[in-house]
Amino acid sequence: MTRGAEASPAALAGTGLSGALSVHPNLQTAPLVELALQRAEGKLSADGALVVTTGTHTGRSAKDKFIVDEPETSGDIWWGSVNQKLSQADFAALANQVRDYLQGQVLFTQDLYAGAAPEHCIRVRLVTTNAWHALFARNMFIRPPANELDAFVPDYIILHAPGLSVEPTSLGLRSPTAIALSFAQKLIVISGTQYAGEVKKAIFTVMNWLLPAKGVLPMHCSANIGPDGDSALFFGLSGTGKTTLSSDPERWLIGDDEHAWSPTGVFNFEGGCYAKVINLRQEAEPEIWAAAHRFGTVLENVVLDANGHVDLDDDSLTPNTRACYPLHFIANAEPSGAGGVPRNVVMLTADAFGVMPPLSRLTPEQAMYHFLSGYTARVAGTEKELGKEPVATFSACFGAPFMPRPPGVYGRLLMHYLSKQKTNVWLVNTGWTRGPYGIGTRISIAHTRALLRAALTGTLDEAPFREEPYFGLHVPLHVAGVPQDMLDPSRAWPDPQAYAAKARHLVRLFKENFAKFVDTAADLDMQEKAVHA
C-alpha cells in the first residue's frame, strides 16, 4: 500500500489528480481480492471467484454515453443517438468534479495495454475507487511485463468514479450517470455506474476511433485459429453465440469479443474474456464454466446460494450475469493474442422469425450488406416492452454503440480486406427453424457446430449450393450431420405460405433499416439487386 499520492507520483501521473487518501498502484490478483473482501466490495464463492453486484446498473447505460465535441475530431464522428455530443465546457466541469471526488478517496490504479500487436497497442491507465474494478481491468486488458511498468507512460487515462452521482442539468447530461470520452484530450471519465463493462467498452470505442486512420479494421467479433493456422472471425450481437462458437476445443481461441484486421492478420485488443454466464452448462461450454469457478475470476451479479456456491440459473439480479477472467484461464487460448489473415468470416444471427437458413455463403456485396445491417432478433417475452412477436434488431457493423466513426468507414475497410485476401464469408443462423419463435425450434448447438466445421475446414469449398429466393443467399444442398430439411427453411415449415409471408416481412424490415445506408452503399458501389433476390 502506498500512502498518499505524494509518495508515488508516478501512479497518478497524467491524471490531473494532485493527491488521494491512499493509492494502490498495479496490485496483482491476490492482494486485489483480499482488499475487495476487506472493503466489503464482494464475496468469495465456494470455488474462489470474487462475486460482486453492480446495483442499479446491470448493463451499459447507452443513453448516458457522450463524446466531447472538439474541433480536432468533430468532423469525423458519427454524431447521433449513439454518439451524443458533450461540449468542451461541460466535459471540463465533469472531469473537475470527478477529480475532486477521487482526491478524497482510496484509489487503485492499473497500467495496462490494449492491442496485442505492438505497432497498434495503446497504454491505458485506470484510476478507480474499488479493488474489484481494478481486478476487472487487470483481467480484461493486456498485462504488461513487470519490467515495463517503471517506464509506463499512458496514452489514455480513465477516471473511474462509480460511486459518484453528478448533478446532470448543469453538466449537459441526461442523468447522474456519465460515460464521456475526449479523443483530443485522450481522457475517459466514468461516474455513477458500478457496471464494469463501461470500462471495457470505453477502450473499445477508443480503438474503433484510432485504428481506421491507420488502415486497420477494428471489429466487434470473436476469433480463433484452426489446426492449419487458419484464422476465423465470428461477428454477432448478444445472444447469437459469438463467444460459445469461437470457444472450440479443436481450435485455438484468439479472443471472444474485440479484434482488429491488419495487413498482417488479426489481433486481439484484450487479454481477457467477459462472458455471459446465465444458464451456463458445464457440458455445453466446459471452458467458460471452469473459468467461472476459480480464483481470480470476477463474477458480476451472479447469485450465491447459502453455501457459497454460484447459481448460474438465478437471474433475480439480471439476466446479464457475467464472468470476467484472463484469457489464459482458457486452456486452448492463443498466448500471442494474434493470428494470420482470416480464411473465413462468420456473421451470426439469431433469427427468431425462422426465415434465415442455418448456413449460407455470401458474395462480397452480400457480406457488406449484412455487415452494415448487423441483424438479429430479440425474442418475445424476454424483455418487458416486447409483445408476442420477435423484434428485429439492427446494429451497424455488429457493434454500432461502440463505433464513433460512420459505418461506411468500417465497411470500406472490410470490403478492402475481403477483396484483397479472398476470404470466405458465411451467414449462420443460430436462431429458429421449422417456424418462428413460439412455434418452431431453436437450431441446436450440435447442428450449428457441424455446419461451421464443414465451412471452416473447406468441406464446402466445392460443394453444390442453391440460391434461396428472398435474400439471394447461397445455401449448401448437403451438410453431413445436419437434417436435410433444416437447410431449406421453406421446406422445414409445415405451412409454406406462412413461411413465404414471414420471409417477405423480414425482407421488408431489412430494406427499411438499410434505407439509411443508401449513400454509404453508393460510395461502396453496392447494388441492392445483389443482396435481395
Short mmCIF file of C-alpha atoms in Angstrom, two decimals:
data_model
loop_
_atom_site.label_atom_id
_atom_site.label_comp_id
_atom_site.label_asym_id
_atom_site.label_seq_id
_atom_site.Cartn_x
_atom_site.Cartn_y
_atom_site.Cartn_z
CA MET A 1 0.00 0.00 0.00
CA THR A 2 1.28 3.43 -0.95
CA ARG A 3 0.28 6.17 1.49
CA GLY A 4 -0.62 9.37 -0.33
CA ALA A 5 -0.14 10.37 -3.92
CA GLU A 6 2.96 12.31 -2.91
CA ALA A 7 4.69 9.02 -2.05
CA SER A 8 4.02 7.65 -5.52
CA PRO A 9 3.63 10.47 -8.04
CA ALA A 10 4.13 8.08 -10.95
CA ALA A 11 0.91 6.21 -10.07
CA LEU A 12 -1.18 9.30 -10.81
CA ALA A 13 0.98 10.92 -13.48
CA GLY A 14 -1.05 12.37 -16.33
CA THR A 15 -4.36 12.05 -14.49
CA GLY A 16 -4.67 15.64 -13.24
CA LEU A 17 -5.01 14.34 -9.68
CA SER A 18 -2.90 16.06 -7.06
CA GLY A 19 -3.47 13.62 -4.22
CA ALA A 20 -5.67 10.95 -2.62
CA LEU A 21 -6.23 9.31 0.74
CA SER A 22 -4.01 6.48 -0.46
CA VAL A 23 -3.04 4.82 -3.73
CA HIS A 24 -2.64 1.13 -4.58
CA PRO A 25 -0.70 1.01 -7.87
CA ASN A 26 -0.69 -2.11 -10.06
CA LEU A 27 -1.64 -4.64 -7.42
CA GLN A 28 -1.86 -8.22 -8.64
CA THR A 29 -4.78 -10.59 -8.31
CA ALA A 30 -4.40 -11.92 -4.75
CA PRO A 31 -3.99 -8.57 -2.98
CA LEU A 32 -6.83 -7.06 -5.03
CA VAL A 33 -9.14 -9.89 -3.99
CA GLU A 34 -8.01 -9.57 -0.38
CA LEU A 35 -8.70 -5.84 -0.33
CA ALA A 36 -12.04 -6.23 -2.11
CA LEU A 37 -13.12 -8.64 0.64
CA GLN A 38 -11.77 -6.43 3.45
CA ARG A 39 -13.63 -3.45 1.99
CA ALA A 40 -16.88 -5.47 1.61
CA GLU A 41 -16.91 -4.92 -2.14
CA GLY A 42 -17.86 -8.53 -2.78
CA LYS A 43 -17.87 -12.10 -1.56
CA LEU A 44 -15.81 -15.16 -2.37
CA SER A 45 -17.67 -18.09 -3.91
CA ALA A 46 -17.03 -21.63 -2.70
CA ASP A 47 -14.85 -22.07 -5.80
CA GLY A 48 -12.83 -18.92 -5.13
CA ALA A 49 -14.31 -16.43 -7.61
CA LEU A 50 -14.92 -12.86 -6.45
CA VAL A 51 -18.68 -12.22 -6.64
CA VAL A 52 -19.86 -8.61 -6.88
CA THR A 53 -23.10 -6.77 -7.55
CA THR A 54 -23.46 -3.58 -9.56
CA GLY A 55 -26.64 -2.13 -8.10
CA THR A 56 -28.94 -0.12 -10.35
CA HIS A 57 -26.88 -0.53 -13.50
CA THR A 58 -26.57 -4.17 -14.54
CA GLY A 59 -25.69 -3.32 -18.14
CA ARG A 60 -24.37 -0.47 -20.22
CA SER A 61 -26.03 2.95 -19.91
CA ALA A 62 -26.07 3.64 -23.64
CA LYS A 63 -28.10 6.85 -23.31
CA ASP A 64 -25.54 8.27 -20.88
CA LYS A 65 -22.54 7.90 -23.19
CA PHE A 66 -21.09 11.07 -24.71
CA ILE A 67 -18.21 12.12 -26.94
CA VAL A 68 -16.73 15.56 -26.49
CA ASP A 69 -17.36 17.89 -29.42
CA GLU A 70 -13.84 19.09 -30.20
CA PRO A 71 -12.64 20.83 -33.38
CA GLU A 72 -9.82 18.32 -33.88
CA THR A 73 -12.21 15.37 -34.16
CA SER A 74 -15.78 16.58 -34.61
CA GLY A 75 -15.91 16.31 -38.40
CA ASP A 76 -15.04 12.61 -38.36
CA ILE A 77 -17.54 11.45 -35.73
CA TRP A 78 -20.85 9.71 -36.50
CA TRP A 79 -22.99 12.03 -34.40
CA GLY A 80 -26.48 10.99 -33.36
CA SER A 81 -28.24 8.91 -30.74
CA VAL A 82 -25.23 6.58 -30.42
CA ASN A 83 -22.52 9.22 -30.25
CA GLN A 84 -24.04 12.14 -28.35
CA LYS A 85 -22.29 15.49 -28.20
CA LEU A 86 -20.92 16.93 -24.98
CA SER A 87 -19.47 20.43 -25.02
CA GLN A 88 -15.86 21.02 -24.05
CA ALA A 89 -17.01 23.23 -21.16
CA ASP A 90 -19.37 20.59 -19.78
CA PHE A 91 -16.71 17.90 -20.10
CA ALA A 92 -14.19 20.08 -18.26
CA ALA A 93 -16.69 20.65 -15.45
CA LEU A 94 -17.48 16.93 -15.25
CA ALA A 95 -13.80 15.98 -15.18
CA ASN A 96 -13.12 18.53 -12.44
CA GLN A 97 -15.96 17.17 -10.30
CA VAL A 98 -14.70 13.63 -10.74
CA ARG A 99 -11.13 14.64 -9.91
CA ASP A 100 -12.28 16.47 -6.77
CA TYR A 101 -14.16 13.34 -5.71
CA LEU A 102 -11.30 10.94 -6.45
CA GLN A 103 -8.81 13.03 -4.47
CA GLY A 104 -10.82 12.28 -1.33
CA GLN A 105 -10.85 8.51 -1.89
CA VAL A 106 -8.64 5.45 -1.56
CA LEU A 107 -7.56 4.79 -5.15
CA PHE A 108 -6.46 1.79 -7.18
CA THR A 109 -4.51 2.25 -10.40
CA GLN A 110 -3.74 -0.24 -13.13
CA ASP A 111 -1.37 0.32 -16.06
CA LEU A 112 -2.42 -1.89 -18.94
CA TYR A 113 -2.20 -2.37 -22.70
CA ALA A 114 -4.95 -2.58 -25.31
CA GLY A 115 -3.95 -4.26 -28.58
CA ALA A 116 -1.83 -7.39 -28.90
CA ALA A 117 0.01 -6.04 -31.98
CA PRO A 118 2.87 -3.84 -30.68
CA GLU A 119 2.55 -1.35 -33.54
CA HIS A 120 -1.12 -0.76 -32.72
CA CYS A 121 -1.03 -1.06 -28.92
CA ILE A 122 -2.15 1.78 -26.64
CA ARG A 123 -1.17 2.23 -22.99
CA VAL A 124 -4.07 2.76 -20.61
CA ARG A 125 -4.03 3.99 -17.02
CA LEU A 126 -7.16 3.27 -14.97
CA VAL A 127 -7.78 5.19 -11.75
CA THR A 128 -10.70 3.73 -9.77
CA THR A 129 -12.09 3.64 -6.25
CA ASN A 130 -12.71 -0.10 -6.00
CA ALA A 131 -10.32 -3.03 -5.78
CA TRP A 132 -12.72 -5.22 -7.76
CA HIS A 133 -12.87 -2.77 -10.67
CA ALA A 134 -9.08 -2.75 -10.72
CA LEU A 135 -9.13 -6.57 -10.84
CA PHE A 136 -11.72 -6.47 -13.62
CA ALA A 137 -9.48 -4.23 -15.71
CA ARG A 138 -6.42 -6.35 -14.91
CA ASN A 139 -8.29 -9.46 -16.10
CA MET A 140 -9.78 -7.74 -19.12
CA PHE A 141 -6.85 -5.92 -20.71
CA ILE A 142 -3.30 -6.98 -21.51
CA ARG A 143 -0.98 -7.01 -18.51
CA PRO A 144 2.49 -5.57 -19.21
CA PRO A 145 5.56 -7.44 -18.01
CA ALA A 146 6.72 -6.11 -14.63
CA ASN A 147 9.90 -4.66 -16.15
CA GLU A 148 7.83 -2.38 -18.40
CA LEU A 149 5.84 -0.75 -15.61
CA ASP A 150 8.54 1.61 -14.30
CA ALA A 151 8.73 3.41 -17.64
CA PHE A 152 5.00 3.23 -18.34
CA VAL A 153 3.60 6.46 -19.81
CA PRO A 154 -0.15 6.28 -20.52
CA ASP A 155 -1.66 7.17 -23.87
CA TYR A 156 -5.20 7.24 -22.43
CA ILE A 157 -6.46 7.91 -18.91
CA ILE A 158 -9.67 6.52 -17.39
CA LEU A 159 -11.00 8.40 -14.36
CA HIS A 160 -13.46 5.95 -12.85
CA ALA A 161 -15.76 7.13 -10.07
CA PRO A 162 -18.53 4.53 -9.87
CA GLY A 163 -19.81 5.82 -6.52
CA LEU A 164 -20.22 9.44 -7.64
CA SER A 165 -23.60 10.63 -8.92
CA VAL A 166 -23.24 14.05 -10.52
CA GLU A 167 -25.92 16.71 -10.93
CA PRO A 168 -26.80 16.27 -14.61
CA THR A 169 -28.55 19.52 -15.56
CA SER A 170 -25.55 21.77 -15.01
CA LEU A 171 -23.28 19.41 -16.97
CA GLY A 172 -25.36 18.87 -20.09
CA LEU A 173 -26.07 15.26 -19.11
CA ARG A 174 -29.23 13.16 -19.11
CA SER A 175 -28.84 11.58 -15.68
CA PRO A 176 -26.40 11.35 -12.73
CA THR A 177 -24.52 8.69 -14.72
CA ALA A 178 -21.89 9.69 -17.28
CA ILE A 179 -19.56 7.93 -19.69
CA ALA A 180 -17.69 10.68 -21.51
CA LEU A 181 -14.78 10.35 -23.95
CA SER A 182 -12.44 13.05 -25.22
CA PHE A 183 -10.37 11.83 -28.16
CA ALA A 184 -8.40 15.07 -28.29
CA GLN A 185 -7.50 15.01 -24.59
CA LYS A 186 -7.19 11.21 -24.54
CA LEU A 187 -9.31 11.13 -21.41
CA ILE A 188 -12.29 8.99 -20.38
CA VAL A 189 -14.49 9.93 -17.43
CA ILE A 190 -16.97 7.41 -15.98
CA SER A 191 -19.20 8.15 -13.00
CA GLY A 192 -22.42 6.94 -11.43
CA THR A 193 -22.32 3.30 -12.57
CA GLN A 194 -20.74 0.23 -10.99
CA TYR A 195 -21.18 -1.85 -14.16
CA ALA A 196 -17.62 -2.72 -15.17
CA GLY A 197 -18.43 -3.26 -18.83
CA GLU A 198 -18.36 0.52 -19.28
CA VAL A 199 -14.58 0.46 -18.75
CA LYS A 200 -14.10 -2.30 -21.30
CA LYS A 201 -16.32 -0.74 -23.95
CA ALA A 202 -14.85 2.75 -23.49
CA ILE A 203 -11.45 1.45 -24.57
CA PHE A 204 -13.08 -0.49 -27.40
CA THR A 205 -14.57 2.81 -28.58
CA VAL A 206 -11.11 4.38 -28.45
CA MET A 207 -9.64 1.60 -30.60
CA ASN A 208 -12.53 1.94 -33.03
CA TRP A 209 -11.61 5.60 -33.31
CA LEU A 210 -7.85 5.22 -33.69
CA LEU A 211 -7.33 2.24 -35.98
CA PRO A 212 -9.26 3.18 -39.16
CA ALA A 213 -6.95 6.16 -39.63
CA LYS A 214 -4.10 3.62 -39.85
CA GLY A 215 -5.91 1.46 -42.41
CA VAL A 216 -6.73 -1.19 -39.79
CA LEU A 217 -10.28 -2.52 -39.30
CA PRO A 218 -11.46 -2.73 -35.66
CA MET A 219 -14.19 -5.33 -35.19
CA HIS A 220 -16.78 -6.45 -32.63
CA CYS A 221 -16.09 -10.14 -33.14
CA SER A 222 -14.50 -13.22 -31.64
CA ALA A 223 -11.64 -15.04 -33.36
CA ASN A 224 -9.91 -18.41 -33.35
CA ILE A 225 -7.29 -20.42 -35.23
CA GLY A 226 -7.63 -23.87 -36.79
CA PRO A 227 -5.08 -26.69 -36.80
CA ASP A 228 -3.72 -25.49 -40.15
CA GLY A 229 -3.15 -21.98 -38.83
CA ASP A 230 -6.33 -20.70 -40.50
CA SER A 231 -7.94 -17.78 -38.65
CA ALA A 232 -11.71 -17.32 -38.47
CA LEU A 233 -13.76 -14.34 -37.29
CA PHE A 234 -17.21 -14.51 -35.69
CA PHE A 235 -19.36 -11.36 -35.82
CA GLY A 236 -22.59 -11.32 -33.83
CA LEU A 237 -24.76 -9.38 -31.43
CA SER A 238 -25.64 -10.56 -27.95
CA GLY A 239 -27.35 -13.95 -27.87
CA THR A 240 -26.12 -15.15 -31.25
CA GLY A 241 -23.40 -17.49 -29.93
CA LYS A 242 -20.31 -15.42 -30.69
CA THR A 243 -18.49 -16.46 -27.53
CA THR A 244 -19.78 -20.03 -27.49
CA LEU A 245 -18.94 -20.86 -31.10
CA SER A 246 -15.46 -19.37 -31.05
CA SER A 247 -14.66 -21.50 -27.98
CA ASP A 248 -13.98 -24.70 -29.86
CA PRO A 249 -11.71 -27.41 -28.41
CA GLU A 250 -10.45 -28.16 -31.94
CA ARG A 251 -9.29 -24.56 -32.49
CA TRP A 252 -7.15 -22.04 -30.60
CA LEU A 253 -9.02 -19.06 -29.15
CA ILE A 254 -7.56 -15.65 -30.02
CA GLY A 255 -10.28 -13.78 -28.14
CA ASP A 256 -14.01 -13.59 -27.57
CA ASP A 257 -15.07 -10.02 -28.36
CA GLU A 258 -12.78 -7.29 -29.76
CA HIS A 259 -10.24 -7.63 -32.56
CA ALA A 260 -8.66 -5.86 -35.50
CA TRP A 261 -7.77 -6.91 -39.04
CA SER A 262 -4.49 -5.52 -40.35
CA PRO A 263 -2.48 -6.35 -43.47
CA THR A 264 -0.58 -9.00 -41.47
CA GLY A 265 -3.58 -10.69 -39.85
CA VAL A 266 -5.84 -10.50 -36.80
CA PHE A 267 -5.05 -9.39 -33.27
CA ASN A 268 -6.98 -9.17 -30.01
CA PHE A 269 -7.46 -5.88 -28.17
CA GLU A 270 -7.79 -7.64 -24.84
CA GLY A 271 -6.13 -10.08 -22.51
CA GLY A 272 -9.32 -11.48 -21.02
CA CYS A 273 -12.91 -12.51 -21.56
CA TYR A 274 -16.23 -11.09 -20.35
CA ALA A 275 -18.63 -13.96 -20.86
CA LYS A 276 -22.34 -14.10 -20.18
CA VAL A 277 -22.97 -16.95 -17.75
CA ILE A 278 -26.73 -17.04 -17.26
CA ASN A 279 -27.89 -20.67 -17.63
CA LEU A 280 -24.31 -21.75 -18.40
CA ARG A 281 -23.91 -25.53 -18.62
CA GLN A 282 -20.67 -27.37 -17.99
CA GLU A 283 -21.39 -29.97 -20.66
CA ALA A 284 -22.11 -27.34 -23.33
CA GLU A 285 -19.34 -24.82 -22.52
CA PRO A 286 -16.79 -26.54 -20.27
CA GLU A 287 -14.01 -23.96 -20.73
CA ILE A 288 -16.16 -20.98 -19.75
CA TRP A 289 -17.80 -22.96 -16.95
CA ALA A 290 -14.43 -23.86 -15.48
CA ALA A 291 -13.25 -20.25 -15.70
CA ALA A 292 -16.34 -19.10 -13.81
CA HIS A 293 -15.49 -21.45 -10.93
CA ARG A 294 -11.97 -20.45 -9.95
CA PHE A 295 -9.95 -17.91 -8.02
CA GLY A 296 -9.11 -14.74 -9.93
CA THR A 297 -12.37 -14.54 -11.84
CA VAL A 298 -14.80 -11.68 -11.19
CA LEU A 299 -18.47 -12.70 -11.29
CA GLU A 300 -20.87 -9.80 -11.84
CA ASN A 301 -24.41 -10.06 -10.47
CA VAL A 302 -24.21 -13.84 -10.06
CA VAL A 303 -26.21 -15.14 -7.09
CA LEU A 304 -24.67 -17.37 -4.41
CA ASP A 305 -26.65 -19.99 -2.51
CA ALA A 306 -26.49 -20.39 1.27
CA ASN A 307 -23.31 -22.46 0.97
CA GLY A 308 -21.49 -20.00 -1.28
CA HIS A 309 -21.99 -21.97 -4.49
CA VAL A 310 -22.82 -19.97 -7.61
CA ASP A 311 -26.29 -20.41 -9.08
CA LEU A 312 -25.88 -19.67 -12.76
CA ASP A 313 -29.60 -20.12 -13.39
CA ASP A 314 -30.64 -17.35 -10.99
CA ASP A 315 -31.46 -14.18 -12.92
CA SER A 316 -33.06 -12.36 -9.99
CA LEU A 317 -30.49 -9.54 -10.22
CA THR A 318 -30.29 -9.52 -14.02
CA PRO A 319 -30.13 -11.97 -16.94
CA ASN A 320 -26.90 -10.16 -17.87
CA THR A 321 -24.72 -12.08 -15.41
CA ARG A 322 -21.05 -12.03 -16.35
CA ALA A 323 -17.70 -13.69 -15.69
CA CYS A 324 -14.51 -11.72 -16.27
CA TYR A 325 -11.31 -13.74 -16.37
CA PRO A 326 -7.88 -13.60 -18.04
CA LEU A 327 -7.60 -15.34 -21.36
CA HIS A 328 -5.10 -17.86 -20.05
CA PHE A 329 -7.90 -19.40 -17.96
CA ILE A 330 -9.00 -20.96 -21.28
CA ALA A 331 -6.77 -23.97 -21.90
CA ASN A 332 -6.63 -23.59 -25.68
CA ALA A 333 -6.14 -19.82 -25.75
CA GLU A 334 -3.58 -18.48 -28.23
CA PRO A 335 -0.96 -16.82 -25.99
CA SER A 336 0.14 -14.25 -28.58
CA GLY A 337 -3.38 -12.87 -28.96
CA ALA A 338 -2.87 -12.83 -32.71
CA GLY A 339 -3.42 -14.92 -35.82
CA GLY A 340 -2.86 -14.83 -39.55
CA VAL A 341 -5.06 -13.44 -42.30
CA PRO A 342 -8.63 -14.76 -41.84
CA ARG A 343 -9.61 -17.55 -44.19
CA ASN A 344 -13.24 -17.40 -43.06
CA VAL A 345 -15.56 -14.74 -41.68
CA VAL A 346 -18.77 -15.86 -39.97
CA MET A 347 -21.68 -13.46 -39.43
CA LEU A 348 -24.02 -14.80 -36.77
CA THR A 349 -27.70 -14.04 -36.36
CA ALA A 350 -30.30 -15.50 -34.03
CA ASP A 351 -33.24 -15.17 -36.42
CA ALA A 352 -36.32 -15.63 -34.25
CA PHE A 353 -38.55 -15.28 -37.32
CA GLY A 354 -37.27 -18.66 -38.53
CA VAL A 355 -36.60 -17.37 -42.06
CA MET A 356 -32.82 -17.42 -42.46
CA PRO A 357 -31.11 -20.68 -43.49
CA PRO A 358 -28.81 -22.14 -40.83
CA LEU A 359 -25.80 -21.59 -43.12
CA SER A 360 -25.27 -19.68 -46.34
CA ARG A 361 -22.27 -18.38 -48.27
CA LEU A 362 -22.22 -14.67 -49.05
CA THR A 363 -20.88 -12.79 -52.03
CA PRO A 364 -18.69 -9.76 -51.21
CA GLU A 365 -21.64 -7.41 -51.75
CA GLN A 366 -23.90 -9.55 -49.59
CA ALA A 367 -21.20 -9.58 -46.92
CA MET A 368 -21.13 -5.79 -46.95
CA TYR A 369 -24.93 -5.63 -46.77
CA HIS A 370 -25.17 -7.93 -43.77
CA PHE A 371 -22.19 -6.25 -42.08
CA LEU A 372 -23.82 -2.83 -42.34
CA SER A 373 -27.19 -4.29 -41.30
CA GLY A 374 -25.93 -6.24 -38.26
CA TYR A 375 -29.18 -8.18 -37.85
CA THR A 376 -30.51 -10.38 -35.09
CA ALA A 377 -33.89 -10.64 -33.35
CA ARG A 378 -34.90 -10.21 -29.74
CA VAL A 379 -37.18 -12.95 -28.53
CA ALA A 380 -40.67 -12.03 -27.38
CA GLY A 381 -41.19 -12.36 -23.65
CA THR A 382 -37.58 -11.85 -22.59
CA GLU A 383 -37.97 -8.09 -22.16
CA LYS A 384 -40.90 -6.21 -20.66
CA GLU A 385 -41.50 -3.96 -23.64
CA LEU A 386 -41.74 -6.80 -26.16
CA GLY A 387 -45.03 -8.26 -27.36
CA LYS A 388 -45.77 -11.70 -28.71
CA GLU A 389 -43.76 -11.25 -31.91
CA PRO A 390 -39.96 -11.27 -32.15
CA VAL A 391 -38.42 -7.84 -32.69
CA ALA A 392 -35.78 -7.34 -35.38
CA THR A 393 -32.63 -5.65 -34.11
CA PHE A 394 -30.13 -3.98 -36.43
CA SER A 395 -26.77 -2.73 -35.20
CA ALA A 396 -24.42 -1.43 -37.88
CA CYS A 397 -21.14 -3.33 -38.11
CA PHE A 398 -22.48 -5.66 -35.40
CA GLY A 399 -21.45 -3.03 -32.85
CA ALA A 400 -22.98 0.40 -33.51
CA PRO A 401 -22.85 1.54 -29.85
CA PHE A 402 -19.05 1.39 -29.95
CA MET A 403 -18.40 2.86 -33.42
CA PRO A 404 -17.51 6.57 -33.24
CA ARG A 405 -16.95 6.87 -36.99
CA PRO A 406 -19.64 6.46 -39.69
CA PRO A 407 -20.38 2.80 -40.57
CA GLY A 408 -19.12 3.32 -44.11
CA VAL A 409 -15.60 3.83 -42.75
CA TYR A 410 -15.59 0.32 -41.29
CA GLY A 411 -17.48 -1.11 -44.26
CA ARG A 412 -14.90 0.24 -46.69
CA LEU A 413 -12.09 -1.36 -44.71
CA LEU A 414 -13.92 -4.69 -44.59
CA MET A 415 -14.50 -4.60 -48.35
CA HIS A 416 -10.81 -3.84 -48.87
CA TYR A 417 -9.63 -6.79 -46.83
CA LEU A 418 -12.21 -9.21 -48.19
CA SER A 419 -11.34 -8.39 -51.79
CA LYS A 420 -7.60 -8.34 -51.21
CA GLN A 421 -7.34 -11.55 -49.22
CA LYS A 422 -10.06 -13.73 -50.82
CA THR A 423 -11.76 -14.61 -47.55
CA ASN A 424 -14.90 -16.78 -47.45
CA VAL A 425 -17.88 -15.15 -45.73
CA TRP A 426 -20.69 -17.18 -44.15
CA LEU A 427 -24.03 -16.16 -42.65
CA VAL A 428 -25.00 -18.53 -39.84
CA ASN A 429 -28.43 -18.54 -38.20
CA THR A 430 -28.32 -19.82 -34.62
CA GLY A 431 -31.98 -18.95 -34.10
CA TRP A 432 -35.14 -20.77 -35.07
CA THR A 433 -36.19 -23.25 -37.74
CA ARG A 434 -39.43 -25.02 -38.70
CA GLY A 435 -41.29 -21.86 -37.69
CA PRO A 436 -40.77 -18.64 -35.72
CA TYR A 437 -40.15 -18.40 -32.00
CA GLY A 438 -43.09 -19.93 -30.14
CA ILE A 439 -43.85 -22.39 -32.95
CA GLY A 440 -40.55 -23.62 -34.35
CA THR A 441 -37.50 -24.97 -32.55
CA ARG A 442 -34.12 -23.46 -31.76
CA ILE A 443 -31.33 -24.75 -34.01
CA SER A 444 -29.19 -27.00 -31.83
CA ILE A 445 -25.62 -26.10 -31.00
CA ALA A 446 -24.59 -29.53 -32.31
CA HIS A 447 -26.04 -28.79 -35.75
CA THR A 448 -24.51 -25.31 -35.79
CA ARG A 449 -21.10 -26.73 -34.92
CA ALA A 450 -21.44 -29.32 -37.70
CA LEU A 451 -22.25 -26.57 -40.18
CA LEU A 452 -19.33 -24.45 -39.02
CA ARG A 453 -16.96 -27.38 -39.11
CA ALA A 454 -17.90 -28.04 -42.73
CA ALA A 455 -17.40 -24.37 -43.63
CA LEU A 456 -14.14 -23.78 -41.75
CA THR A 457 -12.43 -27.00 -42.83
CA GLY A 458 -13.06 -26.37 -46.53
CA THR A 459 -15.52 -29.24 -46.92
CA LEU A 460 -17.98 -26.90 -48.64
CA ASP A 461 -15.50 -25.26 -50.98
CA GLU A 462 -16.55 -27.42 -53.94
CA ALA A 463 -19.99 -28.45 -52.68
CA PRO A 464 -23.18 -27.70 -54.65
CA PHE A 465 -25.26 -24.72 -53.50
CA ARG A 466 -28.71 -23.38 -54.32
CA GLU A 467 -29.92 -19.77 -54.26
CA GLU A 468 -32.83 -19.07 -51.94
CA PRO A 469 -35.45 -16.68 -53.35
CA TYR A 470 -35.74 -13.89 -50.75
CA PHE A 471 -32.22 -12.69 -49.89
CA GLY A 472 -30.40 -14.41 -52.75
CA LEU A 473 -28.37 -16.42 -50.23
CA HIS A 474 -26.34 -19.40 -51.42
CA VAL A 475 -27.21 -22.45 -49.32
CA PRO A 476 -25.41 -25.82 -49.42
CA LEU A 477 -27.53 -28.73 -50.61
CA HIS A 478 -26.00 -31.22 -48.18
CA VAL A 479 -24.00 -31.00 -44.94
CA ALA A 480 -23.04 -34.13 -43.04
CA GLY A 481 -24.79 -34.43 -39.69
CA VAL A 482 -27.48 -31.83 -40.46
CA PRO A 483 -31.09 -32.77 -41.35
CA GLN A 484 -31.83 -32.10 -44.99
CA ASP A 485 -34.99 -30.08 -44.38
CA MET A 486 -33.19 -27.80 -41.94
CA LEU A 487 -31.00 -26.48 -44.75
CA ASP A 488 -34.12 -25.21 -46.54
CA PRO A 489 -36.39 -23.33 -44.11
CA SER A 490 -39.21 -23.13 -46.66
CA ARG A 491 -39.39 -26.95 -46.61
CA ALA A 492 -38.95 -27.17 -42.85
CA TRP A 493 -42.01 -25.04 -42.10
CA PRO A 494 -45.27 -27.03 -42.02
CA ASP A 495 -47.03 -24.18 -43.88
CA PRO A 496 -45.03 -22.95 -46.94
CA GLN A 497 -47.33 -19.96 -47.41
CA ALA A 498 -46.78 -18.85 -43.81
CA TYR A 499 -43.03 -19.12 -44.42
CA ALA A 500 -43.26 -17.01 -47.56
CA ALA A 501 -45.24 -14.31 -45.74
CA LYS A 502 -42.75 -14.20 -42.87
CA ALA A 503 -39.80 -14.11 -45.30
CA ARG A 504 -41.31 -11.16 -47.18
CA HIS A 505 -41.88 -9.43 -43.84
CA LEU A 506 -38.22 -9.85 -42.85
CA VAL A 507 -37.01 -8.64 -46.25
CA ARG A 508 -39.11 -5.51 -45.78
CA LEU A 509 -37.57 -4.90 -42.34
CA PHE A 510 -34.09 -5.22 -43.84
CA LYS A 511 -34.92 -2.76 -46.60
CA GLU A 512 -36.41 -0.24 -44.18
CA ASN A 513 -33.33 -0.42 -41.98
CA PHE A 514 -30.91 -0.21 -44.92
CA ALA A 515 -32.55 2.96 -46.25
CA LYS A 516 -30.23 4.98 -44.01
CA PHE A 517 -27.23 3.43 -45.74
CA VAL A 518 -28.21 4.37 -49.30
CA ASP A 519 -25.40 6.91 -49.62
CA THR A 520 -22.94 4.54 -47.96
CA ALA A 521 -23.91 1.76 -50.36
CA ALA A 522 -23.44 4.08 -53.31
CA ASP A 523 -19.97 5.04 -52.06
CA LEU A 524 -19.13 1.36 -51.77
CA ASP A 525 -20.59 0.64 -55.23
CA MET A 526 -23.07 -1.85 -53.83
CA GLN A 527 -26.09 -2.91 -55.84
CA GLU A 528 -29.30 -3.74 -53.97
CA LYS A 529 -30.21 -6.39 -56.52
CA ALA A 530 -27.16 -8.31 -55.38
CA VAL A 531 -28.49 -8.67 -51.87
CA HIS A 532 -32.23 -9.10 -52.44
CA ALA A 533 -33.41 -11.72 -54.89
#
